[in-house]
Coordinates of C-alpha atoms in Angstrom, one line a residue:
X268 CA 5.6 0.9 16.8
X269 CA 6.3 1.9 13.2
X270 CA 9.9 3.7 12.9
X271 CA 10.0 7.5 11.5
X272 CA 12.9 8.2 9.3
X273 CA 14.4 11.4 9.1
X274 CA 16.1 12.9 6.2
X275 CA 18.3 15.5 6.0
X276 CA 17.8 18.6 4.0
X277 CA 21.6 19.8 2.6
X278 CA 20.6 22.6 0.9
X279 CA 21.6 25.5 3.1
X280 CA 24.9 24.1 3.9
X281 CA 25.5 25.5 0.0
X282 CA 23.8 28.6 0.6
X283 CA 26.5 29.1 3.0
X284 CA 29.1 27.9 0.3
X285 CA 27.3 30.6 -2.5
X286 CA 27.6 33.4 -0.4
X287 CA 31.3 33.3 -1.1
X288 CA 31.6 30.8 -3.3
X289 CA 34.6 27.9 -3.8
X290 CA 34.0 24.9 -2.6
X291 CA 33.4 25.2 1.2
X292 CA 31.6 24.1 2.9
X293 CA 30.7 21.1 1.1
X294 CA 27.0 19.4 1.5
X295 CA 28.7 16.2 0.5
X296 CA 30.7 16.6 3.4
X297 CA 27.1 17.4 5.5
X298 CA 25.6 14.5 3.8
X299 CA 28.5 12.2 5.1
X300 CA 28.3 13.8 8.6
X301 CA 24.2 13.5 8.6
X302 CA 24.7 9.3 8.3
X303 CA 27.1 9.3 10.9
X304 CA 24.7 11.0 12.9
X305 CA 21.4 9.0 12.2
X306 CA 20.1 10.1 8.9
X307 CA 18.0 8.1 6.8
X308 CA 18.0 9.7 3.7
X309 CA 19.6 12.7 1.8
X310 CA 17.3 15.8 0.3
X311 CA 18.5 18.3 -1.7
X312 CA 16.4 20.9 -3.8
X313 CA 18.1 21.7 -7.1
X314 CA 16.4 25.0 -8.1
X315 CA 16.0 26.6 -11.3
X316 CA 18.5 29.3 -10.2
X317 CA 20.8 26.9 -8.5
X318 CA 20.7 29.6 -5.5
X319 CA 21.6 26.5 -3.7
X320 CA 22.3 22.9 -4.6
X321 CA 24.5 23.1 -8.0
X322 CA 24.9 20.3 -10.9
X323 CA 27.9 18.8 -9.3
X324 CA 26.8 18.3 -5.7
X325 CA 24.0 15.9 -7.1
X326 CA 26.5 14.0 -9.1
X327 CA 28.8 13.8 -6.4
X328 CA 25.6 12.9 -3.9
X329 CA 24.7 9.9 -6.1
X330 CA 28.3 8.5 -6.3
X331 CA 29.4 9.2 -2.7
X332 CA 26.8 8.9 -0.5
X333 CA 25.5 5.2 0.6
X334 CA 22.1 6.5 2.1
X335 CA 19.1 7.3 -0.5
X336 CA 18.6 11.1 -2.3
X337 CA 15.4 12.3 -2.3
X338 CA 16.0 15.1 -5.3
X339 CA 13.2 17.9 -4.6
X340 CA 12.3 19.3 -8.3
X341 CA 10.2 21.8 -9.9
X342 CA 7.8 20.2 -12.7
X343 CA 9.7 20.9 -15.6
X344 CA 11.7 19.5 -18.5
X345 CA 15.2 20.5 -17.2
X346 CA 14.8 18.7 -14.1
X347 CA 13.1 15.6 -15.1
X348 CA 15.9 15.4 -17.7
X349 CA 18.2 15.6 -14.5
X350 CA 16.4 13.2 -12.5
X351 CA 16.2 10.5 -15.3
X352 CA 20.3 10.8 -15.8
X353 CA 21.1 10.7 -12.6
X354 CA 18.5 8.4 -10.9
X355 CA 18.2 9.2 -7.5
X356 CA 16.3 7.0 -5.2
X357 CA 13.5 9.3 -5.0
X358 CA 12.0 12.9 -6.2
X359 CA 9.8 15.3 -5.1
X360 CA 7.9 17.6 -6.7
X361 CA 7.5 20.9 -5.3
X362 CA 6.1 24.3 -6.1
X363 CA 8.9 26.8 -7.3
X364 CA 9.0 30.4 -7.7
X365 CA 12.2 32.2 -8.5
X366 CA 10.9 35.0 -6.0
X367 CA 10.4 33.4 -2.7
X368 CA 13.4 32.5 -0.5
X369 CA 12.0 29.5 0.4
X370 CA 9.0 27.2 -0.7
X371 CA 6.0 29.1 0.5
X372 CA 3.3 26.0 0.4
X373 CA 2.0 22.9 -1.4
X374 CA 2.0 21.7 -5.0
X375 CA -2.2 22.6 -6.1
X376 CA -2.5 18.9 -7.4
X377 CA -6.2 19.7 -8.3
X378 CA -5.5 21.8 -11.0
X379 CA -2.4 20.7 -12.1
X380 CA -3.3 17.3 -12.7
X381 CA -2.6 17.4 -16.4
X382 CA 0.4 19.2 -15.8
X383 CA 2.2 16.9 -13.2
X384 CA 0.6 13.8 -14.5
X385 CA 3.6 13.0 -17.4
X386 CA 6.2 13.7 -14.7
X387 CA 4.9 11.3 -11.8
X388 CA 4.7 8.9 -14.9
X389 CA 8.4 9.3 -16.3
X390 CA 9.8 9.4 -13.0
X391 CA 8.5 6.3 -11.8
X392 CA 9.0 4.6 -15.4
X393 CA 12.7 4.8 -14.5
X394 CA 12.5 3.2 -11.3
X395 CA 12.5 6.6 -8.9
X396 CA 9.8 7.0 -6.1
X397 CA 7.6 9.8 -6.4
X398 CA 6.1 12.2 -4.0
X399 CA 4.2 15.4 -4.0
X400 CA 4.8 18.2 -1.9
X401 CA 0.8 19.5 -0.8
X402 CA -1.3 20.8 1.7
X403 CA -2.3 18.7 4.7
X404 CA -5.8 18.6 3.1
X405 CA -8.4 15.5 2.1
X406 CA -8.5 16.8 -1.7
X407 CA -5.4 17.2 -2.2
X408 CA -4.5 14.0 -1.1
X409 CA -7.4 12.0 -3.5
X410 CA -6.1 14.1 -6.2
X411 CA -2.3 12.8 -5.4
X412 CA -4.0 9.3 -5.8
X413 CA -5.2 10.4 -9.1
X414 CA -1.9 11.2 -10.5
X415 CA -0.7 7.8 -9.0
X416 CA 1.7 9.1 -7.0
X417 CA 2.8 6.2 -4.1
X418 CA 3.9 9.3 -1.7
X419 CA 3.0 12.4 -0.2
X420 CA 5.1 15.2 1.8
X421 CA 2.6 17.0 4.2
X422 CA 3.6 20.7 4.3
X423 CA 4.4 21.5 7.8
X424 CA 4.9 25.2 7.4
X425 CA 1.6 26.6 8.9
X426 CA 1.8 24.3 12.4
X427 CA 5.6 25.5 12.6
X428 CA 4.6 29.0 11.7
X429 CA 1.7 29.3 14.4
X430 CA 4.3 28.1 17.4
X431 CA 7.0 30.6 16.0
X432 CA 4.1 33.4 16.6
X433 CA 3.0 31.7 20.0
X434 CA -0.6 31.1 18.4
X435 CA -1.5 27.8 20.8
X436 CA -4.7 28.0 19.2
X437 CA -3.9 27.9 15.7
X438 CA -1.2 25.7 16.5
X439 CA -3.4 22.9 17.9
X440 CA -5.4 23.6 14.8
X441 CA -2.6 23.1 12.2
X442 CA -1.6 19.7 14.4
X443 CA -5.0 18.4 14.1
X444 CA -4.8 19.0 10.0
X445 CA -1.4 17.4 9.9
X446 CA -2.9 14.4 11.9
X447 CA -6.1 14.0 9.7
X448 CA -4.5 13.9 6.8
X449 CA -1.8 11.6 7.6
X450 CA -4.8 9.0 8.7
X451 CA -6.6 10.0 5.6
X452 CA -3.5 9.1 3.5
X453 CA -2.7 6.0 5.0
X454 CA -6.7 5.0 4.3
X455 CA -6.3 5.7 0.9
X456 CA -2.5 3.4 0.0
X457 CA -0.5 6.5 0.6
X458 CA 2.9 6.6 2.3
X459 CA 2.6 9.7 4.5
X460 CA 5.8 12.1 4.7
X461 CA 6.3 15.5 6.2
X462 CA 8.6 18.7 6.3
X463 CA 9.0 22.1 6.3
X464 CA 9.7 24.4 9.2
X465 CA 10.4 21.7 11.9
X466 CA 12.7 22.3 15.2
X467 CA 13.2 20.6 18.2
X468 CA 9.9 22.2 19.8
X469 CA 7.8 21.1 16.9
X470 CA 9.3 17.9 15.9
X471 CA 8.1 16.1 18.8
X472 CA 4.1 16.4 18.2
X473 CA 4.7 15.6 14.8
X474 CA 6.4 12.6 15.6
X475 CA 3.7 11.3 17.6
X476 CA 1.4 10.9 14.8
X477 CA 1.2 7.5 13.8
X478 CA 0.5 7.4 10.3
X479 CA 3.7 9.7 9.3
X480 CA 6.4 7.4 7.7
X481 CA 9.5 9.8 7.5
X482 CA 10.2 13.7 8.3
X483 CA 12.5 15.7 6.2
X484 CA 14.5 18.7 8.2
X485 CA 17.0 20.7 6.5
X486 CA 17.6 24.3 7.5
X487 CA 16.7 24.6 11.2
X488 CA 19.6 21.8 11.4
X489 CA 22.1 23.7 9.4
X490 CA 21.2 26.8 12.0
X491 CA 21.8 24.6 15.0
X492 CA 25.0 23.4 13.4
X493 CA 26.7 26.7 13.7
X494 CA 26.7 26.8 17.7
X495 CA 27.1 23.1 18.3
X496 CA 27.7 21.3 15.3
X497 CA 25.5 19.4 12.3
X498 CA 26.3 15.6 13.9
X499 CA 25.3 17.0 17.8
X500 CA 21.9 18.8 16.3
X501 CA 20.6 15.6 14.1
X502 CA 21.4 13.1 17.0
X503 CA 19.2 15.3 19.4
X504 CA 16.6 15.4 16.3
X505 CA 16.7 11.9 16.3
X506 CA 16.6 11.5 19.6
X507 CA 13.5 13.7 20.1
X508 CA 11.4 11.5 16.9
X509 CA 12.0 8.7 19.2
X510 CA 11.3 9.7 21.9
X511 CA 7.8 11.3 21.2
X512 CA 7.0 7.9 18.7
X513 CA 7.6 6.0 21.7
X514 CA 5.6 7.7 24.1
X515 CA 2.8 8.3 21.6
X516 CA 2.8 5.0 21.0
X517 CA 2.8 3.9 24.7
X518 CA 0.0 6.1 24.9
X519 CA -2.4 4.4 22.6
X520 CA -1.5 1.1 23.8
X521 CA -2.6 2.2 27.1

């Protein structure tokens, strides 16, 4: 049975800090509390308007946290300059725009090849995995292959979307994409990653699919944190991956 890591999405532990500002509460704190609790990794998005994630929490991330930062970036100068001084473990490149209040949907790798193409390059020139934030769809995963890139992030947003509205139908529909591409990407030499949207209702057929590598769950955690705290609500996320790889893969060997 291949092991799922999870990584822990920080970012809204800032929003809470922005919407008063100073320095609490800190998401090096959350970061600390999220590898007590199980986390493989550390994400944080530093946006363009640093409506979250500031400067100084990614310096602080890199020199006080032991588990590896996946940095989610726009494509652009500023942040690659960021991402080459500060050399996290990995980065991600996401679609950005100032307007939405959260990222609405995949990275169009088709027809921003040229455009991406120098950043998947410098990034992992210096060392620092790459992955692409897309769509759970066959040509945007050949076209990640194009651009070299060694990882992909599967948006999840659509599956979660269709259980939030109670749409079984659509919801079985978006599961079947997520699983098809996962299989697709591992065919192809791609390491298969997903995120966006996930709870403990949704984690669980997510988890089953084989092929995924690691899941990356950030703000329904921070929610959950408020009523029973950020270690309690990343064990039981934890706890639910395994438990759904496990009986997946009991399943299949059956």
């Amino acid at each position: 049975m291949r092991y799922l890591r999870l990584g822990v999405n920080i970012d809204h532990v800032a929003t809470i800090r922005n919407a008063r500002g100073g320095r609490h509460p800190d998401p090096v704190r959350a970061a600390q509390a999220a590898a007590g609790a199980g986390a493989d990794g550390i994400t944080a998005h530093l946006r363009e308007d640093r409506r979250h994630i500031a400067d100084p929490d990614i310096v602080r991330l890199v020199e006080e946290i032991d588990l590896p930062l996946n940095l989610e970036m726009a494509a652009t100068g500023e942040m690659l300059e960021i991402a080459l001084r500060h050399g996290p473990h990995a980065a991600c490149i996401v679609p950005e725009k100032r307007e939405e209040r959260t990222t609405e949907g995949g990275l169009n790798v088709i027809q921003g090849h040229n455009h991406l193409a120098p950043y998947v390059r410098a990034l992992q020139e210096a060392g620092i995995r790459v992955s692409l934030f897309i769509e759970p769809e066959r040509e945007a995963l050949d076209a990640a292959v194009a651009l070299g890139a060694p990882v992909v992030e599967l948006h999840t947003g659509s599956f979660c979307e269709a259980d939030i509205v109670g749409d079984a139908a659509a919801r079985a529909r978006e599961l079947r994409r997520l699983a098809d591409a996962a299989d697709h990407a591992e065919r192809i030499g791609l390491e298969c990653h997903a995120g966006h949207g996930l709870t403990f209702d949704t984690v669980g057929d997510v988890s089953a699919i084989p092929t995924l590598v690691e899941l990356n769950i950030g703000h329904f955690l921070v929610g959950e944190a408020i009523f029973g705290g950020l270690e309690s609500a990343i064990k039981r996320m934890r706890s639910l991956m395994d438990k759904a790889r496990a009986e997946a893969s009991g399943a299949r060997s059956a």
